[in-house]
mmCIF file of C-alpha atoms in Angstrom:
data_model
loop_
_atom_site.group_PDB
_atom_site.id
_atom_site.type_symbol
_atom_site.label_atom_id
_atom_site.label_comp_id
_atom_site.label_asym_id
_atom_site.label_seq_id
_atom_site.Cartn_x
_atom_site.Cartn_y
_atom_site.Cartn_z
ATOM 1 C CA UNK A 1 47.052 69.317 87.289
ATOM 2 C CA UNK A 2 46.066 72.804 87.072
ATOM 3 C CA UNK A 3 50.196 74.058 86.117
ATOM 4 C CA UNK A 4 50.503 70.942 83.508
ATOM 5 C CA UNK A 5 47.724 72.317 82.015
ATOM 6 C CA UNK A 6 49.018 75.886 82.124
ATOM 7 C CA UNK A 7 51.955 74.490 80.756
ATOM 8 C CA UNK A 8 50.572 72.536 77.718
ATOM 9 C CA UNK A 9 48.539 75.704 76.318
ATOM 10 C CA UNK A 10 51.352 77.651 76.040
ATOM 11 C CA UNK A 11 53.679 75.051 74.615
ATOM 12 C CA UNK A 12 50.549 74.903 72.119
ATOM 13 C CA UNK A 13 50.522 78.609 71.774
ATOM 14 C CA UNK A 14 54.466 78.856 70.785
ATOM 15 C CA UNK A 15 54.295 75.272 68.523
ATOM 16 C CA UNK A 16 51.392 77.798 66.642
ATOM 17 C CA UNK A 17 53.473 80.858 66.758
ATOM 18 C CA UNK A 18 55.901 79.234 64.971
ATOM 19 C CA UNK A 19 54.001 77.665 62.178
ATOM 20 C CA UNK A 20 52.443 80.874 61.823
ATOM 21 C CA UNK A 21 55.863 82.903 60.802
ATOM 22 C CA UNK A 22 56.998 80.291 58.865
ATOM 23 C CA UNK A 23 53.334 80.183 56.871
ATOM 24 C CA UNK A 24 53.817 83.868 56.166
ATOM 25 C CA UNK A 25 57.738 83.717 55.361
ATOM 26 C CA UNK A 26 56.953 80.730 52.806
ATOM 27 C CA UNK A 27 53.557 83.547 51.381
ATOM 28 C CA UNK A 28 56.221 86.498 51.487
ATOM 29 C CA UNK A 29 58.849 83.823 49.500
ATOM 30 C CA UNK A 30 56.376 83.190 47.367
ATOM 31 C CA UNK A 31 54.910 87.016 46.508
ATOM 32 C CA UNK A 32 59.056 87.677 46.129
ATOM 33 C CA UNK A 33 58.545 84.919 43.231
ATOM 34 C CA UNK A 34 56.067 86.074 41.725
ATOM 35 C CA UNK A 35 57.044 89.938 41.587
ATOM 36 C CA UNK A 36 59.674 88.834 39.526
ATOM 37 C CA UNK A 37 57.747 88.568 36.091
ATOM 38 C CA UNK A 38 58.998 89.187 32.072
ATOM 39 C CA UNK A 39 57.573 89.477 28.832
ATOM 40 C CA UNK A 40 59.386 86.157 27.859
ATOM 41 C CA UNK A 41 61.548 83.834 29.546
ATOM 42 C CA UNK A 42 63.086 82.405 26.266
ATOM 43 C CA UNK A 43 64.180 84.000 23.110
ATOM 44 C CA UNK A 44 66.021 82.679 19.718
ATOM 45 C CA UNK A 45 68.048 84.904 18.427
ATOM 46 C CA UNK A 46 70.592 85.014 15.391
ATOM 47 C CA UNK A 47 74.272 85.430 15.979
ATOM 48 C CA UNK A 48 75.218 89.300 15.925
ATOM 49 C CA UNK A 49 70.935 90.135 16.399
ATOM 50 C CA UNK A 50 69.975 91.545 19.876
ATOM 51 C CA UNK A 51 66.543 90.795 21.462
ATOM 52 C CA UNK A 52 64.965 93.001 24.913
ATOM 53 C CA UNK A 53 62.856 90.976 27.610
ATOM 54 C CA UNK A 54 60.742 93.926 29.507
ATOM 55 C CA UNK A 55 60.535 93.435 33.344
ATOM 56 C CA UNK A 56 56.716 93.555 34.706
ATOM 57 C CA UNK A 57 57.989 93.831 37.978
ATOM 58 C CA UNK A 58 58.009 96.993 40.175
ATOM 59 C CA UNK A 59 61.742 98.365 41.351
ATOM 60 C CA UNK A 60 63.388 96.659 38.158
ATOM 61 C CA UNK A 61 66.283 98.640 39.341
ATOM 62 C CA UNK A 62 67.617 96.869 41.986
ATOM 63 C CA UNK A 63 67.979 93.653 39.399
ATOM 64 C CA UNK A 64 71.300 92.523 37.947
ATOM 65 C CA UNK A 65 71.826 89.886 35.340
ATOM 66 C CA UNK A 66 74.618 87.836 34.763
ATOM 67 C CA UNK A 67 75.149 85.100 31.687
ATOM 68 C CA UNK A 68 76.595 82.351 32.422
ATOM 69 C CA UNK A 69 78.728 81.883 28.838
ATOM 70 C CA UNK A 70 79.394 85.695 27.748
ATOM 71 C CA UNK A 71 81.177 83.731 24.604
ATOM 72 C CA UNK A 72 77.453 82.894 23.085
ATOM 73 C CA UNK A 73 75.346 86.162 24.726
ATOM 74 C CA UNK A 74 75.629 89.085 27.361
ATOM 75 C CA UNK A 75 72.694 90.910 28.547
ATOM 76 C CA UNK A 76 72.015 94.484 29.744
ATOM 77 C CA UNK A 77 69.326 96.087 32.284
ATOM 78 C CA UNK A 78 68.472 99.789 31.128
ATOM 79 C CA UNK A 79 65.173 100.565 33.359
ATOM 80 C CA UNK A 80 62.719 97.831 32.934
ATOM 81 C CA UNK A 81 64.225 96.462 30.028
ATOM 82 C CA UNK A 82 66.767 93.779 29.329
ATOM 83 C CA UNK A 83 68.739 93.952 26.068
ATOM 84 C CA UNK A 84 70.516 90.422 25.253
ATOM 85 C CA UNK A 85 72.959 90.226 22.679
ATOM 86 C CA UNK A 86 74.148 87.569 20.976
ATOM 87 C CA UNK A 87 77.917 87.373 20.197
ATOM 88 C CA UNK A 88 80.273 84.948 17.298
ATOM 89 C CA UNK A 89 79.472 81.986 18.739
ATOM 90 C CA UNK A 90 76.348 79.658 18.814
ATOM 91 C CA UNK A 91 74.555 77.406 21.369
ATOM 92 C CA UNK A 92 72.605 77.710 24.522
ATOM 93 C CA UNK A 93 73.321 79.725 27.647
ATOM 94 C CA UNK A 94 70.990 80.657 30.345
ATOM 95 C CA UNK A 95 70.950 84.201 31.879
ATOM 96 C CA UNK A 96 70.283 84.633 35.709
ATOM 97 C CA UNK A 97 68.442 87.516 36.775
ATOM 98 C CA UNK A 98 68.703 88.619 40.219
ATOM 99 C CA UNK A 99 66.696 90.538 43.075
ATOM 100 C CA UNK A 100 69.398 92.288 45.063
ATOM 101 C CA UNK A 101 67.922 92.666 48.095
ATOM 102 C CA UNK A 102 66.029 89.122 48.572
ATOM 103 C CA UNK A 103 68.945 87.026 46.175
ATOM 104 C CA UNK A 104 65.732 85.563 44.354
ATOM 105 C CA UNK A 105 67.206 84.715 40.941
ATOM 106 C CA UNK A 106 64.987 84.123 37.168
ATOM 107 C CA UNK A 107 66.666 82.232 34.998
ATOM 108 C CA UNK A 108 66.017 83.348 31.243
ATOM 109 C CA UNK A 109 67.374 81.232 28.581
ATOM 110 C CA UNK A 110 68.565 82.178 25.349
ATOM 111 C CA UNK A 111 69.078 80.007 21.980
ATOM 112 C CA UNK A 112 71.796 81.815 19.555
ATOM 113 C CA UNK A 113 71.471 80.467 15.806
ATOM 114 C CA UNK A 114 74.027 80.932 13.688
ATOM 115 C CA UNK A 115 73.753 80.388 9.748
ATOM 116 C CA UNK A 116 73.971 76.715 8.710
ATOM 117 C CA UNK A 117 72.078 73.786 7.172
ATOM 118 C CA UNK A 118 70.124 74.105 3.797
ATOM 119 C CA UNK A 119 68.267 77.248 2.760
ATOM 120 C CA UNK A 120 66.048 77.601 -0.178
ATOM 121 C CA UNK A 121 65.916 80.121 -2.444
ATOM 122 C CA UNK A 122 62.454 82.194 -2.619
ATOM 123 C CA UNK A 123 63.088 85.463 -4.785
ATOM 124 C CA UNK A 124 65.075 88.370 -5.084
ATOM 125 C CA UNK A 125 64.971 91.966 -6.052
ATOM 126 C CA UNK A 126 67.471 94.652 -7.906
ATOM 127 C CA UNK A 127 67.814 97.786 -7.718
ATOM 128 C CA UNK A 128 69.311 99.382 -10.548
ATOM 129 C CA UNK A 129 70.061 103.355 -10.637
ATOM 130 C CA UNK A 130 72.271 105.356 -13.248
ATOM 131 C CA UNK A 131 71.865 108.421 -15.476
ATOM 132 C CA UNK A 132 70.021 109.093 -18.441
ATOM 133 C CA UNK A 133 70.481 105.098 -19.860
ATOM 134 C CA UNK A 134 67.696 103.571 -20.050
ATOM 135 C CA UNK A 135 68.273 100.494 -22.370
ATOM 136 C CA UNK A 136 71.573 100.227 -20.085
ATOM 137 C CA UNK A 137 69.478 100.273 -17.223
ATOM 138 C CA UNK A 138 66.749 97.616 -18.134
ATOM 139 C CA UNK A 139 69.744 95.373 -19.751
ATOM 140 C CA UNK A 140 71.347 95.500 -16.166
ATOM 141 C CA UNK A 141 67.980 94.163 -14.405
ATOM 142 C CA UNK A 142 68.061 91.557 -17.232
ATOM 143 C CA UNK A 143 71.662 90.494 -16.445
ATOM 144 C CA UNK A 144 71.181 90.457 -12.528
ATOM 145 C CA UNK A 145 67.956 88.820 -12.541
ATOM 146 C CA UNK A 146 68.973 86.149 -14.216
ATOM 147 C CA UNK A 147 71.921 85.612 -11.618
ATOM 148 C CA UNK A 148 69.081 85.446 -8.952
ATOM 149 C CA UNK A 149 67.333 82.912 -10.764
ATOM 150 C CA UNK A 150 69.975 80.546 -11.130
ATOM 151 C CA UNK A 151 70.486 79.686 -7.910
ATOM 152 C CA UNK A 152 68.031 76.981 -5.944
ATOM 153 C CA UNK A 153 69.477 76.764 -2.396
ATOM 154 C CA UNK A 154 72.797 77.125 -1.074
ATOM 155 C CA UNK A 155 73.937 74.741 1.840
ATOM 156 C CA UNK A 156 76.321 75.948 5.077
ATOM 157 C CA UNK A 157 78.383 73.527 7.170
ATOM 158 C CA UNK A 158 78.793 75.365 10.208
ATOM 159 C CA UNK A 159 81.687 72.847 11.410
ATOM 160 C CA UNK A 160 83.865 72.619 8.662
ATOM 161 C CA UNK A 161 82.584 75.783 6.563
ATOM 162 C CA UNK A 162 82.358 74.048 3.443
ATOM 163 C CA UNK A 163 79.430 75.638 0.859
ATOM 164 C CA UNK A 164 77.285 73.752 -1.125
ATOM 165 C CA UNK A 165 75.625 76.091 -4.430
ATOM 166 C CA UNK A 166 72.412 73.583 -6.216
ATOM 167 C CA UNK A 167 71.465 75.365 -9.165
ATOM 168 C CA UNK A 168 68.146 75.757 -10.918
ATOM 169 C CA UNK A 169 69.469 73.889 -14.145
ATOM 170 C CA UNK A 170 70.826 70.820 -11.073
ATOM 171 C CA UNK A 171 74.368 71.410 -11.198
ATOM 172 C CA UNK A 172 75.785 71.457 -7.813
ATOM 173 C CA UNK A 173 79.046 73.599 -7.329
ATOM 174 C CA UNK A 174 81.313 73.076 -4.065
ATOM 175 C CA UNK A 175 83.496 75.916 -1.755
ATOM 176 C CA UNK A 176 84.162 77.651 1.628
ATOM 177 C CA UNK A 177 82.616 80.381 3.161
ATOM 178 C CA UNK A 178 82.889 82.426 6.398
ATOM 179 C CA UNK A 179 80.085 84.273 8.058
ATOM 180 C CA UNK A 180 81.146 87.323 10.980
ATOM 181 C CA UNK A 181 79.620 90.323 11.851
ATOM 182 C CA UNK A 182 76.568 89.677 9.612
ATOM 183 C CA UNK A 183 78.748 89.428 6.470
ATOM 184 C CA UNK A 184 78.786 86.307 4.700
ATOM 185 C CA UNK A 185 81.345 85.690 2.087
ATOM 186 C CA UNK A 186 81.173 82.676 -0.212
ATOM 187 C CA UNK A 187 83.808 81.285 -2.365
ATOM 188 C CA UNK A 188 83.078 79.027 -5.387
ATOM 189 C CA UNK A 189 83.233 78.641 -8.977
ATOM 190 C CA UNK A 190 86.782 80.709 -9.228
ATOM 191 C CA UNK A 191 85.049 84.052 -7.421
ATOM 192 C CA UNK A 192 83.802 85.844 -4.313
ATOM 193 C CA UNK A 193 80.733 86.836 -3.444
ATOM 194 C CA UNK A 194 80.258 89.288 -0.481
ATOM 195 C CA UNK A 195 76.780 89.597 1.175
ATOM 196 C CA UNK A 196 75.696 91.632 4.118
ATOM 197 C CA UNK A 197 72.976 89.507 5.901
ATOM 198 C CA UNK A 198 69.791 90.278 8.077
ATOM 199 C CA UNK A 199 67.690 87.442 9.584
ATOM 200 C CA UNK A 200 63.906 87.796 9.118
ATOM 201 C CA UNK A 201 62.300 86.162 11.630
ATOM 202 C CA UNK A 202 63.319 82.454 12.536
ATOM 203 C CA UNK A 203 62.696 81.394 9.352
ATOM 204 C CA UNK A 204 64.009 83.909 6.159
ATOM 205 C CA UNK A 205 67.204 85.260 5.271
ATOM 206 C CA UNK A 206 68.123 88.285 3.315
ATOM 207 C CA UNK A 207 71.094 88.688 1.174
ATOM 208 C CA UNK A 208 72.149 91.845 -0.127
ATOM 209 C CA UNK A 209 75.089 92.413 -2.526
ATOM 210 C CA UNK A 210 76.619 95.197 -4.165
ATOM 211 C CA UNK A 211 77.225 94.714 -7.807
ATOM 212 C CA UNK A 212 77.869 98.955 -8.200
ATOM 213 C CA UNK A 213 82.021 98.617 -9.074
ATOM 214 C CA UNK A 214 81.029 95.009 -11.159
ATOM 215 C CA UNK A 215 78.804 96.991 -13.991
ATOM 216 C CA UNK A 216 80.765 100.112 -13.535
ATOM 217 C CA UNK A 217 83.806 98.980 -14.889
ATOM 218 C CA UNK A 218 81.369 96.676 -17.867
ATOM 219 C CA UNK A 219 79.713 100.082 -18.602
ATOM 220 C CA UNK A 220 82.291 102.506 -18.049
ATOM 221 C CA UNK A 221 80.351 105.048 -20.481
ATOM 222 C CA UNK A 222 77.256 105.103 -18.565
ATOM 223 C CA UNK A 223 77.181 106.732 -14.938
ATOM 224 C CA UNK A 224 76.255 103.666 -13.226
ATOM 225 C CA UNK A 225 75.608 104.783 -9.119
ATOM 226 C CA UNK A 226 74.031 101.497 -8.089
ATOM 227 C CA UNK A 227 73.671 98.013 -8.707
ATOM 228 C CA UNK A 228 72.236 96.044 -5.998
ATOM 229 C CA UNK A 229 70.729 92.441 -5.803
ATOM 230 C CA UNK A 230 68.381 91.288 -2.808
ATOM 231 C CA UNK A 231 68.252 87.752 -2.356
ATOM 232 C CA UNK A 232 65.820 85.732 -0.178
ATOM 233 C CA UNK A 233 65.894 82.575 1.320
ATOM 234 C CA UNK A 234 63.730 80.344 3.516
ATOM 235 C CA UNK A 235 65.535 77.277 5.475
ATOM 236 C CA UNK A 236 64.755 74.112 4.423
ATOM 237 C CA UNK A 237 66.714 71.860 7.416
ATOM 238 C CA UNK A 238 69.090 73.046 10.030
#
């Protein structure tokens, strides 16, 4: 009697041994979790833009990140911080951060916008420099600032690249347009416009064009060194 009960307590002792380790495995598992903490975990960014997610961790340099669609955005670690950028194309990919000693992975998942849908026009600016003219000068501002106004929102068709002008007079012009490497071109009405874009915020759009050569060669008397039109839009649907 006296040796089964020997035997039991330490059958009891190992069955608690083991629950034991494998308590403070699943805590260690967990605090392995946990030290692997960002800033964000999911970021919108435009096509072209780049974005950094900052590591809270400690030892953020034994991490590696992989995407897992390089086509829509790669991602850098320099010290604690991560540097995604988006590339030509748009969608959804999810980044996977990884602990290289424990193999404990974060995902992080980034949304990469392109420009389409409607967008409204909200104001503009010009810039208008040239020598010793001033009734040139102030009949250039007159000129481009009525360009600005004419326009009421422009529409982009990110599938088939078709362009859709609405007018502030409600005339609605068709064409094409292409969009790469933050320059947006659009074609309609018999001419080309060329725009260099930067995305302000999730919601606003600048465009900024460069009418210098235009009133150049329309004032070739005056020294005209630069003509340039800000345009800003707000999104109206996507």
């Amino acid at each position: 009697m006296l040796y089964i009960y020997i035997k039991y307590e330490k059958n009891l002792f190992a069955i608690f041994l083991i629950a034991s380790i494998f308590t403070i495995s699943c805590q260690n598992q967990h605090e392995v979790d946990n030290k692997i903490q960002l800033s964000k975990e999911e970021v919108t960014i435009w096509i072209g833009q780049k974005a950094n997610i900052r590591i809270l961790s400690a030892g953020s340099s034994t991490f590696t990140i992989k995407s897992e669609n390089d086509q829509i955005a790669r991602a850098d670690i320099i010290g604690d911080v991560i540097t995604i950028t988006a590339r030509e194309n748009e969608g959804i990919v999810n980044l996977v951060l990884t602990n290289k000693f424990d193999e404990i992975n974060k995902t992080i998942r980034v949304h990469v916008k392109t420009l389409s849908g409607a967008w409204k026009a909200t104001g503009g600016n010009v810039k208008v420099d040239i020598d010793n003219n001033e009734g040139v000068k102030e009949t250039i501002e007159e000129e481009v600032l009525t360009l600005i106004s004419k326009i009421h929102s422009v529409g982009f068709d990110n599938t088939t690249h078709k362009l859709t002008v609405f007018t502030t007079d409600h005339l609605k012009y068709y064409g094409i347009y292409s969009f790469k490497n933050m320059l947006l071109e659009m074609s309609y009405m018999n001419r080309i416009e060329k725009y260099s874009v930067c995305f302000l915020g999730e919601r606003n759009i600048q465009l900024k064009q460069d009418l210098t050569d235009l009133f150049a060669k329309k004032y070739p008397n005056t020294k005209v060194n630069k003509v340039e039109i800000d345009r800003l839009f707000t999104y109206i649907s996507f």
